[in-house]
């Protein structure tokens, strides 16, 4: 079998003639049989690459536009060396006669024996060569095709050819800015496929993909060397750091044998997300949104001072120190299941709507305001009911600063203690959208959701 890759150049007459190319060949023969008094064993094999020589090898392509249907003519005539290794042994007369041929890298030596009388070894033949000749005239629509026939020795011959005006490589998968999301399984996976269209198709194996690593995830390919026009990839386990999600770039490069004739396409940008509401992060006991968002600016530097409480179903968050003189843990805030209301919160004081990671940031700011007010109003001694006559958790001598009545628990009739009023005002100050570029939740700000 032989595979010929070549480049044609137009000559002065307008015909396309051989400029350069390479022929890869493979030859093998393994035959043996016995007959009365003797046997024949023939075992040869070889493979190699032969650079085409325009001075002696011929590949021409001509076009005929004068008839009713445009036609092309392709003619190929190549002679190339085929150095093989192996041996052939023929025995007869019950072993009284033996003749053999040994071949080493194409150099053949013949020897043998007759009734135990050895023949002297001597080289035979010259350089072993093989010729390829092919001719086809067909319509332009058949610049890619195949045909088969039986030759004079009744052996089947198969020819497939592709002729293109130029080499081209384009990426089909992934599409630009494609969203890639880890699964919600306990052992999260991100599986996908990259695919390119390569013309000529036989050059597909000259493509090597560059798929980015994600620190904390194990990346594997099929095929293992990420070679070929189509490759499957697989990430096992999600990263521990939020910064490892986000924008990635998938590209390909071409092996040197075609890189001077083909241009690699521009890389494709993709975005990698985590499933927002699953709990398959490194912690495993908290939802992904809590685990990853507390690493972003939306946590406002308090990521290590917040605790997720899955049991609270009537609030978005809370701080236990306010109004509790026996509470010792006044350095943390608690967040509840924000998913229960679809990650949408309407501020009852200002009417502002916060969604997704903005809601998370708003709740953090709200509860942290409670923590700071508790420390500011009540100091290290903690809450003292004697200095809060209306039981609104705001120290009486601080209420005027917020326009609150020290004699009323709910000054504005909003349905909650006055201590919530400054927290809601502070929650409103969170700049909506300022954490969007760090939100890699799906759904989320950068994936088409809240």
Protein backbone atom coordinates (compact mmCIF):
# COMPACT_ATOMS: atom_id res chain seq x y z
CA UNK A 1 0.00 0.00 0.00
CA UNK A 2 1.10 3.57 -0.58
CA UNK A 3 -0.05 6.98 0.56
CA UNK A 4 1.06 9.98 -1.47
CA UNK A 5 0.81 13.56 -0.24
CA UNK A 6 1.79 16.19 -2.76
CA UNK A 7 1.60 19.84 -3.71
CA UNK A 8 1.06 20.98 -7.29
CA UNK A 9 2.09 24.29 -8.80
CA UNK A 10 0.78 25.90 -11.98
CA UNK A 11 3.23 26.01 -14.89
CA UNK A 12 3.41 28.48 -17.79
CA UNK A 13 0.90 26.48 -19.84
CA UNK A 14 -1.67 26.59 -17.06
CA UNK A 15 -1.26 22.96 -16.06
CA UNK A 16 -0.59 21.92 -12.49
CA UNK A 17 2.59 19.93 -12.01
CA UNK A 18 4.42 18.36 -9.09
CA UNK A 19 6.24 20.77 -6.79
CA UNK A 20 6.90 18.54 -3.78
CA UNK A 21 5.50 15.60 -1.91
CA UNK A 22 6.12 12.46 0.08
CA UNK A 23 5.21 8.84 -0.53
CA UNK A 24 4.72 6.55 2.47
CA UNK A 25 4.75 2.87 1.55
CA UNK A 26 4.18 -0.42 3.31
CA UNK A 27 4.88 -3.82 1.81
CA UNK A 28 4.57 -7.27 3.35
CA UNK A 29 4.35 -10.85 2.18
CA UNK A 30 3.93 -13.95 4.33
CA UNK A 31 3.37 -17.06 2.25
CA UNK A 32 4.15 -20.69 2.91
CA UNK A 33 3.01 -23.99 1.49
CA UNK A 34 4.21 -27.54 1.26
CA UNK A 35 4.12 -30.05 -1.55
CA UNK A 36 5.38 -33.58 -1.99
CA UNK A 37 9.06 -33.55 -1.25
CA UNK A 38 9.41 -29.83 -0.63
CA UNK A 39 8.14 -26.48 0.62
CA UNK A 40 8.22 -22.78 -0.07
CA UNK A 41 8.36 -20.08 2.62
CA UNK A 42 8.34 -16.46 1.51
CA UNK A 43 8.44 -13.75 4.23
CA UNK A 44 9.34 -10.18 3.37
CA UNK A 45 8.31 -6.84 4.84
CA UNK A 46 9.29 -3.22 4.53
CA UNK A 47 8.07 0.32 5.06
CA UNK A 48 9.42 3.76 4.44
CA UNK A 49 8.98 7.30 3.21
CA UNK A 50 10.20 8.56 -0.14
CA UNK A 51 10.44 12.28 -1.02
CA UNK A 52 9.03 12.83 -4.49
CA UNK A 53 11.44 14.15 -7.11
CA UNK A 54 9.81 16.49 -9.67
CA UNK A 55 12.60 15.71 -12.12
CA UNK A 56 11.69 12.03 -12.31
CA UNK A 57 8.28 11.62 -10.69
CA UNK A 58 5.20 12.94 -12.42
CA UNK A 59 1.88 14.16 -11.08
CA UNK A 60 -0.06 16.44 -13.42
CA UNK A 61 -3.51 17.93 -13.22
CA UNK A 62 -5.13 19.58 -16.23
CA UNK A 63 -8.58 21.04 -16.81
CA UNK A 64 -10.80 21.02 -19.88
CA UNK A 65 -13.58 23.62 -19.97
CA UNK A 66 -14.43 23.38 -23.67
CA UNK A 67 -17.02 20.62 -23.54
CA UNK A 68 -20.53 20.65 -22.14
CA UNK A 69 -19.20 19.55 -18.78
CA UNK A 70 -15.92 20.80 -17.27
CA UNK A 71 -13.47 17.94 -16.87
CA UNK A 72 -10.15 17.26 -15.20
CA UNK A 73 -7.35 14.84 -15.95
CA UNK A 74 -5.09 13.46 -13.23
CA UNK A 75 -2.00 11.45 -14.13
CA UNK A 76 0.39 9.94 -11.59
CA UNK A 77 3.65 8.18 -12.44
CA UNK A 78 6.05 7.45 -9.58
CA UNK A 79 8.95 5.04 -9.21
CA UNK A 80 10.31 4.62 -5.71
CA UNK A 81 12.72 2.31 -3.88
CA UNK A 82 11.21 -0.39 -1.67
CA UNK A 83 13.98 -1.83 0.50
CA UNK A 84 12.65 -4.86 2.35
CA UNK A 85 13.83 -7.30 4.99
CA UNK A 86 13.11 -11.00 5.08
CA UNK A 87 13.88 -14.29 3.44
CA UNK A 88 12.57 -16.81 0.97
CA UNK A 89 13.42 -20.50 1.23
CA UNK A 90 12.63 -23.21 -1.34
CA UNK A 91 13.26 -26.88 -0.65
CA UNK A 92 12.82 -29.85 -2.96
CA UNK A 93 13.68 -33.53 -3.32
CA UNK A 94 12.99 -34.18 0.32
CA UNK A 95 15.49 -31.54 1.41
CA UNK A 96 18.31 -32.61 -0.87
CA UNK A 97 17.95 -29.28 -2.65
CA UNK A 98 17.60 -25.90 -0.90
CA UNK A 99 17.73 -22.39 -2.27
CA UNK A 100 17.29 -19.22 -0.22
CA UNK A 101 17.30 -15.47 -0.63
CA UNK A 102 18.03 -13.15 2.31
CA UNK A 103 17.18 -9.46 2.12
CA UNK A 104 18.56 -6.82 4.50
CA UNK A 105 17.34 -3.29 3.89
CA UNK A 106 16.92 -4.10 0.23
CA UNK A 107 20.28 -5.79 -0.29
CA UNK A 108 19.61 -9.36 -1.40
CA UNK A 109 21.94 -12.36 -1.19
CA UNK A 110 21.20 -15.77 -2.69
CA UNK A 111 22.59 -19.10 -1.56
CA UNK A 112 21.69 -22.73 -1.09
CA UNK A 113 22.87 -26.33 -1.19
CA UNK A 114 22.54 -29.42 -3.33
CA UNK A 115 23.08 -32.79 -1.63
CA UNK A 116 24.98 -31.02 1.18
CA UNK A 117 27.12 -29.15 -1.31
CA UNK A 118 26.69 -25.45 -0.54
CA UNK A 119 26.37 -22.87 -3.28
CA UNK A 120 28.54 -19.79 -2.73
CA UNK A 121 26.58 -16.73 -1.56
CA UNK A 122 26.32 -13.96 -4.08
CA UNK A 123 24.38 -10.69 -4.30
CA UNK A 124 21.53 -10.63 -6.75
CA UNK A 125 19.56 -7.89 -8.44
CA UNK A 126 19.90 -4.18 -7.99
CA UNK A 127 17.89 -1.68 -6.00
CA UNK A 128 14.35 -2.90 -5.46
CA UNK A 129 11.83 -0.45 -6.85
CA UNK A 130 8.10 -0.21 -7.20
CA UNK A 131 6.14 1.76 -9.75
CA UNK A 132 2.83 3.55 -9.30
CA UNK A 133 0.81 4.66 -12.29
CA UNK A 134 -2.71 6.08 -12.19
CA UNK A 135 -4.81 8.03 -14.68
CA UNK A 136 -8.29 9.46 -14.32
CA UNK A 137 -10.45 11.77 -16.42
CA UNK A 138 -13.68 12.84 -14.77
CA UNK A 139 -16.04 15.80 -14.16
CA UNK A 140 -14.90 18.52 -11.73
CA UNK A 141 -17.48 17.22 -9.27
CA UNK A 142 -15.25 14.16 -8.81
CA UNK A 143 -12.11 15.90 -7.55
CA UNK A 144 -12.59 13.64 -4.56
CA UNK A 145 -13.26 10.01 -5.31
CA UNK A 146 -12.33 6.36 -5.24
CA UNK A 147 -12.37 3.38 -7.56
CA UNK A 148 -11.40 -0.26 -7.51
CA UNK A 149 -10.59 -2.91 -10.10
CA UNK A 150 -8.70 -6.16 -10.61
CA UNK A 151 -5.35 -6.07 -12.34
CA UNK A 152 -3.87 -8.60 -14.78
CA UNK A 153 -2.86 -10.83 -11.87
CA UNK A 154 -6.45 -10.79 -10.60
CA UNK A 155 -5.41 -8.79 -7.54
CA UNK A 156 -7.78 -6.11 -6.32
CA UNK A 157 -6.56 -2.53 -6.66
CA UNK A 158 -8.14 0.29 -4.65
CA UNK A 159 -7.44 3.97 -5.22
CA UNK A 160 -8.78 6.91 -3.24
CA UNK A 161 -7.80 10.47 -4.03
CA UNK A 162 -8.57 14.02 -2.88
CA UNK A 163 -7.58 17.19 -4.70
CA UNK A 164 -8.06 20.63 -3.15
CA UNK A 165 -7.05 24.08 -4.25
CA UNK A 166 -5.63 24.64 -0.77
CA UNK A 167 -5.39 23.01 2.62
CA UNK A 168 -7.88 24.23 5.22
CA UNK A 169 -8.50 23.52 8.88
CA UNK A 170 -11.50 24.85 10.81
CA UNK A 171 -12.78 24.11 14.30
CA UNK A 172 -16.34 22.77 14.51
CA UNK A 173 -16.49 21.98 18.22
CA UNK A 174 -16.51 23.79 20.54
CA UNK A 175 -18.42 26.80 19.28
CA UNK A 176 -17.17 30.24 20.30
CA UNK A 177 -17.92 31.06 23.97
CA UNK A 178 -19.50 27.65 24.54
CA UNK A 179 -20.65 26.95 28.10
CA UNK A 180 -19.04 23.88 29.65
CA UNK A 181 -20.63 22.79 32.93
CA UNK A 182 -19.45 20.16 35.39
CA UNK A 183 -21.99 17.47 36.22
CA UNK A 184 -23.97 17.40 39.48
CA UNK A 185 -22.70 13.91 40.32
CA UNK A 186 -20.99 13.27 43.65
CA UNK A 187 -17.83 12.77 41.60
CA UNK A 188 -18.20 15.68 39.18
CA UNK A 189 -17.22 15.26 35.56
CA UNK A 190 -16.87 17.59 32.62
CA UNK A 191 -16.85 15.66 29.35
CA UNK A 192 -16.79 16.99 25.84
CA UNK A 193 -15.44 16.66 22.35
CA UNK A 194 -13.32 18.82 20.09
CA UNK A 195 -13.65 18.43 16.34
CA UNK A 196 -12.09 20.04 13.31
CA UNK A 197 -12.74 19.83 9.59
CA UNK A 198 -9.48 19.13 7.78
CA UNK A 199 -9.13 19.24 4.01
CA UNK A 200 -7.63 17.04 2.68
CA UNK A 201 -9.25 14.62 5.11
CA UNK A 202 -6.17 12.40 5.18
CA UNK A 203 -4.35 15.17 7.02
CA UNK A 204 -6.65 14.86 10.00
CA UNK A 205 -4.00 12.92 11.93
CA UNK A 206 -1.67 15.92 11.63
CA UNK A 207 -3.86 17.84 14.10
CA UNK A 208 -2.88 18.07 17.78
CA UNK A 209 -5.28 19.70 20.25
CA UNK A 210 -4.29 21.96 23.13
CA UNK A 211 -6.94 21.67 25.84
CA UNK A 212 -6.28 23.75 28.97
CA UNK A 213 -5.54 22.24 32.34
CA UNK A 214 -7.79 23.07 35.30
CA UNK A 215 -5.85 23.01 38.55
CA UNK A 216 -7.52 20.51 40.84
CA UNK A 217 -9.09 18.50 38.01
CA UNK A 218 -7.62 15.49 36.22
CA UNK A 219 -7.64 15.91 32.43
CA UNK A 220 -7.52 12.92 30.08
CA UNK A 221 -7.99 12.52 26.33
CA UNK A 222 -9.13 9.89 23.90
CA UNK A 223 -6.86 9.35 21.96
CA UNK A 224 -4.32 9.81 24.74
CA UNK A 225 -2.09 12.12 22.71
CA UNK A 226 -5.01 14.40 21.73
CA UNK A 227 -4.18 13.76 18.08
CA UNK A 228 -6.68 13.72 15.25
CA UNK A 229 -9.54 15.71 13.83
CA UNK A 230 -11.84 14.48 16.62
CA UNK A 231 -10.78 14.07 20.26
CA UNK A 232 -12.80 13.41 23.41
CA UNK A 233 -11.71 15.01 26.69
CA UNK A 234 -12.67 14.46 30.30
CA UNK A 235 -12.09 16.45 33.49
CA UNK A 236 -12.51 14.52 36.74
CA UNK A 237 -13.30 16.45 39.97
CA UNK A 238 -13.96 20.15 40.24
CA UNK A 239 -11.22 22.55 41.32
CA UNK A 240 -11.15 23.87 44.85
CA UNK A 241 -10.59 27.46 43.71
CA UNK A 242 -13.24 29.57 42.02
CA UNK A 243 -10.58 31.25 39.90
CA UNK A 244 -10.01 27.97 38.04
CA UNK A 245 -13.42 28.25 36.42
CA UNK A 246 -14.15 30.82 33.76
CA UNK A 247 -12.67 31.63 30.41
CA UNK A 248 -10.45 29.05 28.76
CA UNK A 249 -9.00 28.71 25.28
CA UNK A 250 -8.97 25.56 23.16
CA UNK A 251 -6.64 25.52 20.18
CA UNK A 252 -4.87 23.16 17.83
CA UNK A 253 -1.53 23.03 16.11
CA UNK A 254 -0.38 21.18 13.02
CA UNK A 255 2.58 18.88 12.77
CA UNK A 256 5.56 20.28 10.84
CA UNK A 257 4.91 18.13 7.77
CA UNK A 258 1.89 20.27 6.82
CA UNK A 259 2.31 23.43 8.89
CA UNK A 260 3.95 25.21 5.97
CA UNK A 261 0.97 24.44 3.74
CA UNK A 262 -1.88 24.77 6.22
CA UNK A 263 -2.76 27.57 8.59
CA UNK A 264 -4.04 26.63 12.02
CA UNK A 265 -7.39 28.28 12.81
CA UNK A 266 -7.88 30.84 15.55
CA UNK A 267 -8.44 29.33 19.02
CA UNK A 268 -11.95 28.92 20.38
CA UNK A 269 -12.88 30.55 23.67
CA UNK A 270 -15.01 28.57 26.10
CA UNK A 271 -16.36 29.19 29.59
CA UNK A 272 -16.27 26.61 32.38
CA UNK A 273 -18.97 26.65 35.08
CA UNK A 274 -19.92 24.78 38.24
CA UNK A 275 -23.50 23.60 38.90
CA UNK A 276 -24.78 26.26 41.27
CA UNK A 277 -27.15 24.28 43.47
CA UNK A 278 -25.29 20.96 43.73
CA UNK A 279 -23.10 20.06 46.72
CA UNK A 280 -20.26 18.27 44.91
CA UNK A 281 -17.47 20.69 45.82
CA UNK A 282 -14.41 19.80 47.91
CA UNK A 283 -16.31 20.49 51.13
CA UNK A 284 -19.26 18.32 50.14
CA UNK A 285 -21.59 19.62 52.87
CA UNK A 286 -22.43 23.05 51.50
CA UNK A 287 -23.93 24.10 48.16
CA UNK A 288 -21.53 25.05 45.41
CA UNK A 289 -22.72 28.65 45.33
CA UNK A 290 -21.76 29.11 48.98
CA UNK A 291 -18.42 27.30 48.59
CA UNK A 292 -17.26 29.25 45.53
CA UNK A 293 -18.95 32.66 45.96
CA UNK A 294 -17.37 33.15 49.38
CA UNK A 295 -14.02 33.21 47.52
CA UNK A 296 -15.13 36.21 45.45
CA UNK A 297 -15.46 39.92 46.12
CA UNK A 298 -19.12 39.26 46.87
CA UNK A 299 -17.98 37.86 50.24
CA UNK A 300 -16.35 41.25 50.95
CA UNK A 301 -13.43 39.64 52.74
CA UNK A 302 -15.61 37.69 55.19
CA UNK A 303 -15.40 34.26 53.56
CA UNK A 304 -13.76 32.68 56.60
CA UNK A 305 -16.29 34.23 58.98
CA UNK A 306 -19.49 32.86 57.46
CA UNK A 307 -21.23 29.55 58.11
CA UNK A 308 -23.88 27.84 56.02
CA UNK A 309 -26.96 26.70 57.94
CA UNK A 310 -29.20 24.38 55.90
CA UNK A 311 -31.76 24.18 58.72
CA UNK A 312 -33.02 27.78 58.62
CA UNK A 313 -35.97 27.99 56.26
CA UNK A 314 -37.52 31.31 57.28
CA UNK A 315 -34.59 33.66 56.63
CA UNK A 316 -31.77 34.36 54.22
CA UNK A 317 -29.19 34.75 56.97
CA UNK A 318 -28.73 35.69 60.58
CA UNK A 319 -26.32 36.91 63.24
CA UNK A 320 -26.73 35.36 66.70
CA UNK A 321 -25.03 38.03 68.81
CA UNK A 322 -27.61 40.79 68.46
CA UNK A 323 -29.76 40.99 71.58
CA UNK A 324 -28.30 37.85 73.13
CA UNK A 325 -26.14 38.75 76.15
CA UNK A 326 -25.02 35.13 76.65
CA UNK A 327 -23.87 34.55 73.06
CA UNK A 328 -20.11 34.08 72.89
CA UNK A 329 -19.76 33.60 69.14
CA UNK A 330 -20.05 37.19 67.96
CA UNK A 331 -17.45 36.89 65.18
CA UNK A 332 -19.36 34.96 62.49
CA UNK A 333 -22.49 35.33 60.40
CA UNK A 334 -24.79 32.60 59.06
CA UNK A 335 -26.27 32.21 55.60
CA UNK A 336 -29.33 30.14 54.78
CA UNK A 337 -30.62 28.49 51.60
CA UNK A 338 -30.83 31.40 49.17
CA UNK A 339 -32.11 29.01 46.50
CA UNK A 340 -35.46 28.70 48.28
CA UNK A 341 -36.69 31.93 46.67
CA UNK A 342 -34.87 31.50 43.40
CA UNK A 343 -31.99 33.78 44.41
CA UNK A 344 -34.18 36.89 44.20
CA UNK A 345 -34.50 39.36 47.06
CA UNK A 346 -36.48 42.60 47.24
CA UNK A 347 -35.23 45.09 49.83
CA UNK A 348 -38.30 45.98 51.95
CA UNK A 349 -36.83 49.39 52.83
CA UNK A 350 -35.52 50.60 49.45
CA UNK A 351 -37.30 48.33 46.96
CA UNK A 352 -34.01 47.33 45.35
CA UNK A 353 -33.98 43.87 43.71
CA UNK A 354 -30.88 41.72 44.11
CA UNK A 355 -30.40 38.48 42.18
CA UNK A 356 -27.92 35.62 42.25
CA UNK A 357 -24.46 36.55 43.43
CA UNK A 358 -25.68 40.10 44.09
CA UNK A 359 -28.26 38.69 46.50
CA UNK A 360 -25.51 36.65 48.16
CA UNK A 361 -23.39 39.80 48.53
CA UNK A 362 -26.36 41.76 49.83
CA UNK A 363 -27.17 39.19 52.51
CA UNK A 364 -23.51 39.05 53.55
CA UNK A 365 -23.44 42.84 53.84
CA UNK A 366 -26.75 42.83 55.74
CA UNK A 367 -25.62 40.28 58.32
CA UNK A 368 -22.15 41.79 58.64
CA UNK A 369 -23.80 45.13 59.40
CA UNK A 370 -25.60 43.42 62.29
CA UNK A 371 -22.25 42.10 63.53
CA UNK A 372 -20.57 45.49 63.31
CA UNK A 373 -23.52 47.31 64.90
CA UNK A 374 -23.59 44.79 67.73
CA UNK A 375 -19.92 45.44 68.48
CA UNK A 376 -20.33 49.19 68.02
CA UNK A 377 -23.51 49.63 70.05
CA UNK A 378 -22.94 47.13 72.81
CA UNK A 379 -19.17 46.69 72.94
CA UNK A 380 -17.43 43.75 74.59
CA UNK A 381 -20.03 43.63 77.41
CA UNK A 382 -22.74 42.66 74.95
CA UNK A 383 -26.43 43.45 74.85
CA UNK A 384 -28.00 45.18 77.88
CA UNK A 385 -31.83 45.30 77.96
CA UNK A 386 -31.76 48.25 80.36
CA UNK A 387 -30.37 50.43 77.55
CA UNK A 388 -32.93 49.23 75.00
CA UNK A 389 -36.33 50.17 76.37
CA UNK A 390 -38.30 49.31 73.20
CA UNK A 391 -36.54 45.95 72.73
CA UNK A 392 -35.60 46.71 69.11
CA UNK A 393 -31.92 45.69 69.68
CA UNK A 394 -30.77 49.26 68.94
CA UNK A 395 -29.15 51.06 71.84
CA UNK A 396 -31.46 53.91 72.85
CA UNK A 397 -28.82 56.63 72.52
CA UNK A 398 -28.04 55.52 68.92
CA UNK A 399 -31.58 55.51 67.54
CA UNK A 400 -31.72 59.22 66.72
CA UNK A 401 -28.80 58.86 64.31
CA UNK A 402 -30.99 56.62 62.13
CA UNK A 403 -34.19 58.61 62.58
CA UNK A 404 -35.59 55.92 64.86
CA UNK A 405 -37.87 56.35 67.88
CA UNK A 406 -36.29 54.87 71.05
CA UNK A 407 -39.80 54.18 72.34
CA UNK A 408 -40.97 52.13 69.34
CA UNK A 409 -39.75 48.64 68.36
CA UNK A 410 -40.90 49.17 64.73
CA UNK A 411 -40.65 52.90 64.09
CA UNK A 412 -41.76 52.79 60.42
CA UNK A 413 -44.24 49.93 60.68
CA UNK A 414 -42.22 47.74 58.31
CA UNK A 415 -42.91 44.52 60.20
CA UNK A 416 -39.51 44.04 61.84
CA UNK A 417 -37.41 45.41 64.69
CA UNK A 418 -35.63 48.71 64.12
CA UNK A 419 -32.22 46.97 64.19
CA UNK A 420 -33.03 45.65 60.70
CA UNK A 421 -33.50 49.14 59.28
CA UNK A 422 -29.79 50.19 59.13
CA UNK A 423 -28.90 46.68 57.89
CA UNK A 424 -31.30 47.01 54.95
CA UNK A 425 -29.97 50.49 54.20
CA UNK A 426 -26.43 49.13 54.16
CA UNK A 427 -27.47 46.14 52.04
CA UNK A 428 -28.68 48.59 49.40
CA UNK A 429 -25.16 50.00 49.01
CA UNK A 430 -23.80 46.84 47.41
CA UNK A 431 -22.89 47.81 43.81
CA UNK A 432 -25.04 45.58 41.62
CA UNK A 433 -22.99 43.69 39.04
CA UNK A 434 -19.60 44.33 40.62
CA UNK A 435 -18.97 40.60 41.17
CA UNK A 436 -20.36 39.40 37.85
CA UNK A 437 -16.97 38.65 36.32
CA UNK A 438 -16.22 36.21 39.16
CA UNK A 439 -19.56 34.42 38.97
CA UNK A 440 -19.01 31.05 37.29
CA UNK A 441 -22.17 29.42 38.61
CA UNK A 442 -24.62 27.74 36.28
CA UNK A 443 -27.09 29.35 36.21
CA UNK A 444 -25.44 32.62 37.06
CA UNK A 445 -24.54 36.08 35.84
CA UNK A 446 -22.20 34.85 33.10
CA UNK A 447 -24.16 31.79 32.07
CA UNK A 448 -27.48 33.34 31.20
CA UNK A 449 -29.19 33.15 34.60
CA UNK A 450 -29.56 35.25 37.76
